[in-house]
Short mmCIF file of C-alpha atoms in Angstrom, two decimals:
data_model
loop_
_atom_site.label_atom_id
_atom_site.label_comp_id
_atom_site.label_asym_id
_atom_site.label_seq_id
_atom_site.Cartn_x
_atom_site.Cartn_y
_atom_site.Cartn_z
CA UNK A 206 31.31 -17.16 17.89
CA UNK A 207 28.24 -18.75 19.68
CA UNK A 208 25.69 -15.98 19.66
CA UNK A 209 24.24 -15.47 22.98
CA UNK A 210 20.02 -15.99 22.87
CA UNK A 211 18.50 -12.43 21.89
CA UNK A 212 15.57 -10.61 23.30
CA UNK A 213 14.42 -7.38 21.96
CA UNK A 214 13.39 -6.03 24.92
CA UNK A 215 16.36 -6.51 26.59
CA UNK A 216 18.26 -3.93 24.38
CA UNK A 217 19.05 -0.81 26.21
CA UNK A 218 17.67 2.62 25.50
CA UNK A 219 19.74 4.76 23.00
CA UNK A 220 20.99 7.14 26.10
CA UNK A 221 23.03 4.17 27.59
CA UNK A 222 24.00 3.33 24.24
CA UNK A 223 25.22 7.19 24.14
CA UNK A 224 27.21 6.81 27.32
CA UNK A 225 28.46 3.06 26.33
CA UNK A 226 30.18 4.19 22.93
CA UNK A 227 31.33 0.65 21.92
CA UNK A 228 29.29 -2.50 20.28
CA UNK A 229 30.64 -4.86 23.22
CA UNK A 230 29.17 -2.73 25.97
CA UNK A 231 25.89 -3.13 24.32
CA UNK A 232 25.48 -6.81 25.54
CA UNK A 233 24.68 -10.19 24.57
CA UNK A 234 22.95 -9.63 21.31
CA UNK A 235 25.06 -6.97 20.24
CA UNK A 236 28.20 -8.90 20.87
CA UNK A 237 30.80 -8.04 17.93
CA UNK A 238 31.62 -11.28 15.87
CA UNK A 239 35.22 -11.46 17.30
CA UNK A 240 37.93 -9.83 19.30
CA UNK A 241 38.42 -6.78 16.62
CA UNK A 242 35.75 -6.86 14.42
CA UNK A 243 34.20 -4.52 13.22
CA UNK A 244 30.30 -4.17 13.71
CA UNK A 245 28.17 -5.64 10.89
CA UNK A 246 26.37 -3.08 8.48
CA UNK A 247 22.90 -2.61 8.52
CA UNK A 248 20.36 -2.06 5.49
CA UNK A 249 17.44 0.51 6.10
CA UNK A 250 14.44 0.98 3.28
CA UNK A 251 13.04 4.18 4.32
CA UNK A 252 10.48 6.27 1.79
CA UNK A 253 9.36 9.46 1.00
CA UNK A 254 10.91 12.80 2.05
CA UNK A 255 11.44 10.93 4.97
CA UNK A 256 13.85 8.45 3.20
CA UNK A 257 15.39 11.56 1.29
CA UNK A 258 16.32 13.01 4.74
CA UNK A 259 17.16 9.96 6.61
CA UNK A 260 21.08 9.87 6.51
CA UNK A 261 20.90 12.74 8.66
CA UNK A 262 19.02 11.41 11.24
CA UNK A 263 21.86 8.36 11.95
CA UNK A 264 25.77 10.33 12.86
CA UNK A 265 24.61 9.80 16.31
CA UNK A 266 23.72 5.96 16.08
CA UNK A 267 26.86 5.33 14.41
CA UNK A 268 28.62 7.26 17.27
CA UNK A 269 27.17 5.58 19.52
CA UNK A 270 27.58 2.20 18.47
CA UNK A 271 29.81 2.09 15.75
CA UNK A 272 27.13 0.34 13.45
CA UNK A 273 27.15 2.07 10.09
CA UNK A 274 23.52 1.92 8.14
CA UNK A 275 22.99 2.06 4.41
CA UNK A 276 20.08 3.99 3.81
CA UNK A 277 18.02 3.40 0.21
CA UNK A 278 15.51 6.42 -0.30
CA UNK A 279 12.15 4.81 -1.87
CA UNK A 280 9.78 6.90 -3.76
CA UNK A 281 6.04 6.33 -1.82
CA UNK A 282 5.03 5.32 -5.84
CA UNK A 283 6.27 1.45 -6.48
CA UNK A 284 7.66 1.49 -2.63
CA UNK A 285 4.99 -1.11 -1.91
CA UNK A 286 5.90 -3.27 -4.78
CA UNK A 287 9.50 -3.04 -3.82
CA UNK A 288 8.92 -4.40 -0.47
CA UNK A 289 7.16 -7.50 -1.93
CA UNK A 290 9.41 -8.12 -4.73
CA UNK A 291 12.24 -7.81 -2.69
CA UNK A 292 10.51 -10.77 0.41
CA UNK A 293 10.68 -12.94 -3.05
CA UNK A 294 13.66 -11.95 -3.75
CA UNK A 295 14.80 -12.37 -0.45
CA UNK A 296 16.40 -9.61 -0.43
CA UNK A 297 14.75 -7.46 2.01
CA UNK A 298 16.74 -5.04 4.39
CA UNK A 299 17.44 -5.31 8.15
CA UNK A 300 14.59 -2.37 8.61
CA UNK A 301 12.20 -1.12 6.56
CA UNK A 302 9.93 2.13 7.39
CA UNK A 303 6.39 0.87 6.04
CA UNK A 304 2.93 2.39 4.98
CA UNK A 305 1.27 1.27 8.29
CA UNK A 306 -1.83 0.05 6.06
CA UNK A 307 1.15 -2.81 4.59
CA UNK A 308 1.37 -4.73 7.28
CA UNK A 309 -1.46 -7.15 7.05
CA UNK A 310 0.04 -8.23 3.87
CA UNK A 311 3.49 -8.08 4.71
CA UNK A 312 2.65 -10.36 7.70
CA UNK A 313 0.41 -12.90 5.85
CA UNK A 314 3.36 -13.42 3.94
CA UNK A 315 5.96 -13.77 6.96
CA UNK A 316 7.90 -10.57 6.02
CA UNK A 317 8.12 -8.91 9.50
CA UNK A 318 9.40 -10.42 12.68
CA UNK A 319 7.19 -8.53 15.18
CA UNK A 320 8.72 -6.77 18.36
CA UNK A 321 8.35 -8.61 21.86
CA UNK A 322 4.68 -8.67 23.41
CA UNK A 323 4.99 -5.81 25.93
CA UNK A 324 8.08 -4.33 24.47
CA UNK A 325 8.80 -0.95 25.79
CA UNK A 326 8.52 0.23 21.85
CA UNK A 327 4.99 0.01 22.25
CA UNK A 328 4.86 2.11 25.22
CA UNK A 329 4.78 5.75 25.41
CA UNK A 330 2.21 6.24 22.44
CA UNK A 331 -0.65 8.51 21.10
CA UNK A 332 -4.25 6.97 21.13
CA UNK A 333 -4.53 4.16 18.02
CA UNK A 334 -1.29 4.24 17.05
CA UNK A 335 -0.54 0.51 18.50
CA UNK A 336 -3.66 -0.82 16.89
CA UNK A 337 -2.40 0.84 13.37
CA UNK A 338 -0.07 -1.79 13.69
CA UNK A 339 -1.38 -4.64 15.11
CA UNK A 340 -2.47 -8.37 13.07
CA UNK A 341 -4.39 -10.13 14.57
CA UNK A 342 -4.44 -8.51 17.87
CA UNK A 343 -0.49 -8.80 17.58
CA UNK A 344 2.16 -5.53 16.86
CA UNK A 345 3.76 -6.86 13.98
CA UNK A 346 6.07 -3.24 14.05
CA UNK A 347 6.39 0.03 15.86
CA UNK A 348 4.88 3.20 15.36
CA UNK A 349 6.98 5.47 14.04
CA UNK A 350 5.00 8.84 12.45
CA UNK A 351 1.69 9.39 13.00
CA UNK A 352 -0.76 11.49 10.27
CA UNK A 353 -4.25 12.26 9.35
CA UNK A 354 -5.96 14.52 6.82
CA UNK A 355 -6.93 17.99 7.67
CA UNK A 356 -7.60 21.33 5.46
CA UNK A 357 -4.69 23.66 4.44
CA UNK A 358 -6.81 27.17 3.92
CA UNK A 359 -5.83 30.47 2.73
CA UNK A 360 -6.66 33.21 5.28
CA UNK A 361 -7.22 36.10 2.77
CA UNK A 362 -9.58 33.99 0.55
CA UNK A 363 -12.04 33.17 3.26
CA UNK A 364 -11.22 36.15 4.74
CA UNK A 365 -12.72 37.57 1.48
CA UNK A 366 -15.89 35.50 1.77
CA UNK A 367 -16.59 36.63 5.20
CA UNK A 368 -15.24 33.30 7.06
CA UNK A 369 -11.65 33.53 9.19
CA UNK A 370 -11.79 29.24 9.17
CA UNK A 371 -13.37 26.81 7.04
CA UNK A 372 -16.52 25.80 9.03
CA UNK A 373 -16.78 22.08 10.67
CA UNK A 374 -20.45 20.95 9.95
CA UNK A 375 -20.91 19.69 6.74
CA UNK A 376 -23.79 22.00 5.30
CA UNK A 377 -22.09 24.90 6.91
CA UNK A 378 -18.88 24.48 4.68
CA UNK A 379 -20.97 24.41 1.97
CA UNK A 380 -22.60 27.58 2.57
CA UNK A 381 -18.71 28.82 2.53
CA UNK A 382 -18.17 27.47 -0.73
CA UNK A 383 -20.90 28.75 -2.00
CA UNK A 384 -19.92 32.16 -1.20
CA UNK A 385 -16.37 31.44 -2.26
CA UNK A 386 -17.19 30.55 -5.99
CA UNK A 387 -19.85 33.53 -5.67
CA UNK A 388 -17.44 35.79 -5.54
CA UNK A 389 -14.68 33.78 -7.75
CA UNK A 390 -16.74 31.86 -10.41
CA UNK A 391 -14.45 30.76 -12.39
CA UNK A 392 -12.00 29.16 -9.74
CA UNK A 393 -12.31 26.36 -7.36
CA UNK A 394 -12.86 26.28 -3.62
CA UNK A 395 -11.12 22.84 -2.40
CA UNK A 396 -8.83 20.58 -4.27
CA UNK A 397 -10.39 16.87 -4.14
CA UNK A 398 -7.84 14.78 -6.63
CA UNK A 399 -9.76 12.04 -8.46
CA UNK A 400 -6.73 9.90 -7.43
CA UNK A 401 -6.30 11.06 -3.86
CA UNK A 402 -8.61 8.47 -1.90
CA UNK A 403 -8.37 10.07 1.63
CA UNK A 404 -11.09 12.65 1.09
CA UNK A 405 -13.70 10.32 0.32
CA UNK A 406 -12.26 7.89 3.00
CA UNK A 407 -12.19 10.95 5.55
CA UNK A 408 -15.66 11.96 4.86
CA UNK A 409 -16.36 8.15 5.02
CA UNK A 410 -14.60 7.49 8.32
CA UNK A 411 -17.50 9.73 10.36
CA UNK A 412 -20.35 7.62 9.50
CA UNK A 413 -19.74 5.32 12.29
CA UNK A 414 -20.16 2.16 9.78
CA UNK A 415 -17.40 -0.64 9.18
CA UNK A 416 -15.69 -0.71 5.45
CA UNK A 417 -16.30 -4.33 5.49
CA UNK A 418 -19.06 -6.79 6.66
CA UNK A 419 -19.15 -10.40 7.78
CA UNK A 420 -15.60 -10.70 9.58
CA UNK A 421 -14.18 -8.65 6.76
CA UNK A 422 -15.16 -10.85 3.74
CA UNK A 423 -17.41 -8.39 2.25
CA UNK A 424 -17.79 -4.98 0.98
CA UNK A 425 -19.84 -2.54 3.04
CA UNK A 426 -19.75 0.48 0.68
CA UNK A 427 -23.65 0.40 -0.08
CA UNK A 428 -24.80 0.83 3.82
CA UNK A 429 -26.67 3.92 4.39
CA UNK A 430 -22.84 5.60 6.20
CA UNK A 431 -20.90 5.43 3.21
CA UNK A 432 -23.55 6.18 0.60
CA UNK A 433 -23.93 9.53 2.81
CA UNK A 434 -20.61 10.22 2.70
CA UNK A 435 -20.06 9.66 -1.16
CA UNK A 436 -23.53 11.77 -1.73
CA UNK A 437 -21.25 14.72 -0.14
CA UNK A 438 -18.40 13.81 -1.43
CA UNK A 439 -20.18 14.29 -5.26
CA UNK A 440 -21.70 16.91 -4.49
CA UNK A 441 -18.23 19.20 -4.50
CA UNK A 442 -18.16 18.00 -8.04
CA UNK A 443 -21.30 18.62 -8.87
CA UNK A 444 -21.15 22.12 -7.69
CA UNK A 445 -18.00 22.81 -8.97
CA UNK A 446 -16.57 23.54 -6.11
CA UNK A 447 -13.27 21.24 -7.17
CA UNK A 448 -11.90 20.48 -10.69
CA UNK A 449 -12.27 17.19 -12.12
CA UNK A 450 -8.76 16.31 -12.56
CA UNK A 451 -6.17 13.93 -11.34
CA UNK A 452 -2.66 14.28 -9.35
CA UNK A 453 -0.56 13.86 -12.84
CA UNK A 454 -3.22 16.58 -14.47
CA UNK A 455 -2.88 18.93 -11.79
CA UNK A 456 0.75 20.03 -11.84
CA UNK A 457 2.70 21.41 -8.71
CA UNK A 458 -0.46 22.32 -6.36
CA UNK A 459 1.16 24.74 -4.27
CA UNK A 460 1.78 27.28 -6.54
CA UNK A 461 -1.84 26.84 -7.83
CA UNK A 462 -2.87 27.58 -4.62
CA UNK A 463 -1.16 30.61 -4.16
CA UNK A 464 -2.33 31.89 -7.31
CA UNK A 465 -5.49 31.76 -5.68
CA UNK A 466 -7.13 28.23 -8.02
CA UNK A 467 -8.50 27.06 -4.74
CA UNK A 468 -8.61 28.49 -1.64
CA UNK A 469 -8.63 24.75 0.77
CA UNK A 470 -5.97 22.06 0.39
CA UNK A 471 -6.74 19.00 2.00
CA UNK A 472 -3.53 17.55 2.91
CA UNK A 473 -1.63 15.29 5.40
CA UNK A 474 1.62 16.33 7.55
CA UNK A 475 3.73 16.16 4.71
CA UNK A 476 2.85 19.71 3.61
CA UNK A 477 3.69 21.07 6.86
CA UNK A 478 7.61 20.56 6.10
CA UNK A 479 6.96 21.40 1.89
CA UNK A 480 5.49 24.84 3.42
CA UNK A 481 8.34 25.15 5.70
CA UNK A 482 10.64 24.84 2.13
CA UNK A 483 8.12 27.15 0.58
CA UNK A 484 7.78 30.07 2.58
CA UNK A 485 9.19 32.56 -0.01
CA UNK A 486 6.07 31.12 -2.26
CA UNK A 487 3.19 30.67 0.67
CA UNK A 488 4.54 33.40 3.85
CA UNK A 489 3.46 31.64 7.10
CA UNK A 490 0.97 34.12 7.66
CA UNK A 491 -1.06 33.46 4.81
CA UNK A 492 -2.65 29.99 5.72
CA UNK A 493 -3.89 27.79 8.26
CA UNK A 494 -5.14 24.61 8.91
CA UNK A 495 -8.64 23.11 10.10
CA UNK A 496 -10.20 19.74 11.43
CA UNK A 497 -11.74 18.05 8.76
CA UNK A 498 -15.43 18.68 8.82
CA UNK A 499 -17.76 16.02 9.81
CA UNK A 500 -21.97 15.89 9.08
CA UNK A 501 -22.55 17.48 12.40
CA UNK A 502 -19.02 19.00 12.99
CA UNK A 503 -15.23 18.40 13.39
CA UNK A 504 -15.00 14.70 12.19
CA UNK A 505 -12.65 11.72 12.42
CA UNK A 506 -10.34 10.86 9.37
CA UNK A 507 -8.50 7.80 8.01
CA UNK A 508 -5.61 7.37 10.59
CA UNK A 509 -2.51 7.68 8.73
CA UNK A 510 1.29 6.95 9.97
CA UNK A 511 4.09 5.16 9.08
CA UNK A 512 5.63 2.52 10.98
CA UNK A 513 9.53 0.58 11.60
CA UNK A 514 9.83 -3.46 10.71
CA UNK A 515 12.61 -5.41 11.23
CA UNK A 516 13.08 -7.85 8.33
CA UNK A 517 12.39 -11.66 9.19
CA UNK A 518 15.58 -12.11 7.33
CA UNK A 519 17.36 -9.20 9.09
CA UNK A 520 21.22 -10.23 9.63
CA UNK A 521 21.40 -9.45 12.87
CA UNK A 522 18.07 -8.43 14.81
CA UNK A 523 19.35 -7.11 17.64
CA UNK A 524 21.51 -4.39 15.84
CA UNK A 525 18.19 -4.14 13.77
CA UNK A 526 16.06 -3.13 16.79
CA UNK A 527 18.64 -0.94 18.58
CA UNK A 528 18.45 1.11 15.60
CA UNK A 529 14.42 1.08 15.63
CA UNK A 530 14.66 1.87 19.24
CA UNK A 531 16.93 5.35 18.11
CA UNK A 532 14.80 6.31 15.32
CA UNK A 533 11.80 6.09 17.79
CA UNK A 534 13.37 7.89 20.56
CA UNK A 535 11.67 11.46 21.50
CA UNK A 536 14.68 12.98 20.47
CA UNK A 537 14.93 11.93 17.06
CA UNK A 538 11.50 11.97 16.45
CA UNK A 539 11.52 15.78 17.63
CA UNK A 540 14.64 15.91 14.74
CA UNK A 541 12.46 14.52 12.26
CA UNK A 542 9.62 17.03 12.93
CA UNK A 543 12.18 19.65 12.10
CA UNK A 544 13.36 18.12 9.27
CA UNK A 545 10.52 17.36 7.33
CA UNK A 546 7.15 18.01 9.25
CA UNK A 547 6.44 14.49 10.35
CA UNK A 548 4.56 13.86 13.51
CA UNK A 549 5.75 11.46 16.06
CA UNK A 550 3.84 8.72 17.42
CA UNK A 551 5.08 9.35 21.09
CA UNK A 552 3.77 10.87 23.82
CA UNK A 553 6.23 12.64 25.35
CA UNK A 554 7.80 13.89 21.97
CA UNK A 555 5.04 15.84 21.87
CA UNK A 556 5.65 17.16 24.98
CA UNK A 557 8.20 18.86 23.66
CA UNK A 558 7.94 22.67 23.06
CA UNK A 559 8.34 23.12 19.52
CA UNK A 560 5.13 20.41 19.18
CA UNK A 561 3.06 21.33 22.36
CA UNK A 562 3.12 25.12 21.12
CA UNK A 563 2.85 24.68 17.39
CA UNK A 564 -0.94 25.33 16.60
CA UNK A 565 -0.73 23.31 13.92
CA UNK A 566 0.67 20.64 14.81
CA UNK A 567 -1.78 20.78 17.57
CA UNK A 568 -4.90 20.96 15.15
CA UNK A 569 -2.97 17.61 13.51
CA UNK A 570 -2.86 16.27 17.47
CA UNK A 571 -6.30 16.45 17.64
CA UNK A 572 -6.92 15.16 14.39
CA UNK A 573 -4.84 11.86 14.53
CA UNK A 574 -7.03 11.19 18.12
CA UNK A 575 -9.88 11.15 16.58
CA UNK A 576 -8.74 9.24 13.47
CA UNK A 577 -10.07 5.62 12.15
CA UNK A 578 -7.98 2.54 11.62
CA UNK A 579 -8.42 0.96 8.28
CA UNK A 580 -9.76 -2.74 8.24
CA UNK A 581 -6.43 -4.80 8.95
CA UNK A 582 -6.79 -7.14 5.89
CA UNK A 583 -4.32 -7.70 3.21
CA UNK A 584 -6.48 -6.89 0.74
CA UNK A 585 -7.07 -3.37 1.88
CA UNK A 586 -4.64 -1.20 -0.77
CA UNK A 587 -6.58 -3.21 -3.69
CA UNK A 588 -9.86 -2.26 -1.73
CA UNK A 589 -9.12 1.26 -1.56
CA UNK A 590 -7.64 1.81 -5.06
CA UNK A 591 -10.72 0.05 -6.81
CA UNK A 592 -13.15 1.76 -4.60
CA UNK A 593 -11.48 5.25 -5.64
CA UNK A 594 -11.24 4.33 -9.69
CA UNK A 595 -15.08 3.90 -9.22
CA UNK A 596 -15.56 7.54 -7.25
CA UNK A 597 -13.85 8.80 -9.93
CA UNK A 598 -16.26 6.96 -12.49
CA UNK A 599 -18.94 8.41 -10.37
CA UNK A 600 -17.46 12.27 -10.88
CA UNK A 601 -17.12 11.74 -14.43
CA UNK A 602 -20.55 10.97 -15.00
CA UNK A 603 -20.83 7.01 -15.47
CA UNK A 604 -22.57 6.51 -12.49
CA UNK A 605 -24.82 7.73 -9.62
CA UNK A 606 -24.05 7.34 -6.12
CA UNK A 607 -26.40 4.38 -5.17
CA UNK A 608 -24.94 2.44 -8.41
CA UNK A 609 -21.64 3.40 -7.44
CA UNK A 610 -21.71 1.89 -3.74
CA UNK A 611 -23.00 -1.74 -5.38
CA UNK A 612 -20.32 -1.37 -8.22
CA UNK A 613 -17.95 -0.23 -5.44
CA UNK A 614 -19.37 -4.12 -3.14
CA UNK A 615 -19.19 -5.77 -6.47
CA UNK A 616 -15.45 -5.00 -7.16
CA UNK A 617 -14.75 -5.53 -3.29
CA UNK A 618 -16.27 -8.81 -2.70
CA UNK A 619 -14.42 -10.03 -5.66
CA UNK A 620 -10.79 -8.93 -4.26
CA UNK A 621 -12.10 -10.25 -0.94
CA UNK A 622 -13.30 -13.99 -2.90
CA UNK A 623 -10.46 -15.73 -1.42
CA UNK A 624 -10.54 -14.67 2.14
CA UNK A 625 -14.16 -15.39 1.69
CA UNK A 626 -13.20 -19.17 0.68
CA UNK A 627 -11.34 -19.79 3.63
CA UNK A 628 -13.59 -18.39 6.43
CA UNK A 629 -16.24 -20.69 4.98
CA UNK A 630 -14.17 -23.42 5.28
CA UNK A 631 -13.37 -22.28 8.77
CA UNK A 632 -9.96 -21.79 7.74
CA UNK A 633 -7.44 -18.87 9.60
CA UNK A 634 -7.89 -15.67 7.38
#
């Protein structure tokens, strides 16, 4: 068969696909590899709860064009190092759903091919979620879920304390968790996990102040921003207003929480569909959620999401992105809300009732638009991790905050010493 030249924005939207039924209807790049065939397989990586629950999300794509997809389920742990073993591997799927915060890496590498320039993909989405996935000023994949970090809170706890929400202004919540351990001295107020970076990162993200300094070659963890934010972030420590422990030392934190060990869970979306499995253990009725509280109120967060690639290698791209184009369609991105609790990326998905009426998912709304892209550099997992094991350091005692934010450069500019090397040399980083 001579394969007719493919564009991905020439494939047509899922509801023509819908009405079409067939693979040769679909058009040139779709075209079936002879009179008979049957339509190529596809491979899909997809991780999480998200990857646990994808093979119901795909009857309908195999209806509608008789393409069946093979779905692996990663675990988020060691899904990162999957992707890169399997690029040297080369074996890679056809799609892969990706840790947005991946793709500078992925790219540098030549993983991804990216969708077209003004592909209709692109279109249609929430404030920053483009840029989450953009190299280079280029999309190098499409949105697919977008998150942030906000606080879970038990009502009746605060209720206790005299507060119905967790306040927004930094030295306002603290009055509230004051009054909290007051009243409940020997339990904690928030849960901050030693190995959960987002707090600090959240708290972090409101200073106004760039991660990294000159063009992203340098740590900028001891600026004035950052070594406010880690001052506050030690004090909850200090004050023991959250244990110092770490996610494997915890246990299962939702049924510590409703035994009352804390009363505020910081958390992403993904608790919004474990509460929604939980309800016989945490009734709707007895939590909320808040904005994540900034130095002077409400502040921004780390923006958060997940994002669809098709594989450089994929077998067949155009199958590949017809199957991206379903998964980000309003519809099935309204189905994966009420499967698992993940937020869409799309505008007019969240248009849709069950979002536009949900006040949670409207306090995550207005989270995720006020939100902060991480620095789009490879390095940026390493950064984060290394920057987190010293927090933690920090907590335990081994250092102060102004000895933590050089430690915290030190360990950064070291990662960063190759990307350094080049832009010296006037080389492309």
């Amino acid at each position: 068969m001579i394969e007719a030249p493919y564009r991905e924005h020439d494939i047509p939207t899922f509801d023509t696909l819908v009405e079409r039924r067939t693979l040769l209807a679909l058009g040139a790049g779709l075209a079936l590899g002879g009179c008979g065939a049957s339509a190529p397989g596809l491979r899909w990586w997809a991780i999480g709860t998200l990857g646990e629950n994808a093979p119901e999300l795909l009857p309908a794509f195999r209806t509608a064009t008789g393409i069946p997809v093979e779905v692996q389920a990663l675990p988020w742990t060691g899904a990162h190092e999957k992707l890169l073993t399997g690029f040297a591997g080369n074996s890679l799927p056809d799609v892969m759903m990706l840790n947005s915060a991946w793709l500078p890496e992925l790219t540098l590498i030549g993983a991804v091919a990216p969708p077209a320039a003004r592909s209709p993909l692109l279109a249609d989405q929430v404030a920053g979620a483009v840029a989450s996935v953009e190299v280079a000023g280029r999309a190098m994949a499409v949105p697919w879920t977008a998150d942030s970090w906000v606080q879970f809170y038990r009502r009746d706890l605060l209720a206790a304390a005299g507060y119905a929400a967790p306040p927004l202004a930094w030295s306002e919540w603290m009055q509230m968790a004051r009054a909290i351990k007051r009243r409940q001295p020997d339990r904690f107020v928030t849960l901050h996990l030693l190995d959960w970076p987002e707090p600090l990162f959240a708290f972090a993200a409101q200073q106004g102040v760039p991660f990294l300094r000159d063009h992203a070659t340098r740590g900028n963890f001891s600026s004035d921003g950052f070594r406010t934010a880690l001052g506050f972030y030690k004090g909850i420590f200090d004050e023991r207003l959250a244990p110092v422990t770490t996610g494997a030392e915890a246990g299962d934190t939702y049924v510590a929480w409703r035994h009352g060990r804390f009363a505020i869970l910081p958390s992403n979306a993904t608790s919004i569909g474990d509460l929604r499995r939980r309800t016989a253990l945490l009734p709707r009725d007895l939590w909320d959620v808040a904005l994540t509280p900034g130095p002077r109120g409400a502040g921004a967060a780390m923006a958060r999401g997940t994002s669809l690639a098709v594989s450089h290698a994929a077998r067949d791209p155009a199958a590949a992105w017809a199957l991206v184009r379903y998964l980000c369609d309003p519809a099935s991105q309204r189905r994966i809300y009420d499967i698992t609790g993940d937020l869409p990326t799309r505008r007019s998905a969240w248009q849709l009732p069950a979002l536009r009426t949900d006040p949670v998912s409207a306090t995550f709304a207005t989270q995720i638009a006020h939100s902060v892209a991480p620095p789009a550099v490879p390095e940026w997992e390493r950064i984060v991790g290394e920057v987190q094991l010293v927090a933690e350091h920090m907590v335990r005692g081994d250092y102060g905050v102004d000895a933590a934010t050089v430690e915290m450069d030190k360990r950064v500019d070291r990662i960063l010493e190759k990307r350094r090397w080049l832009a010296e040399r006037g080389r492309a980083l």
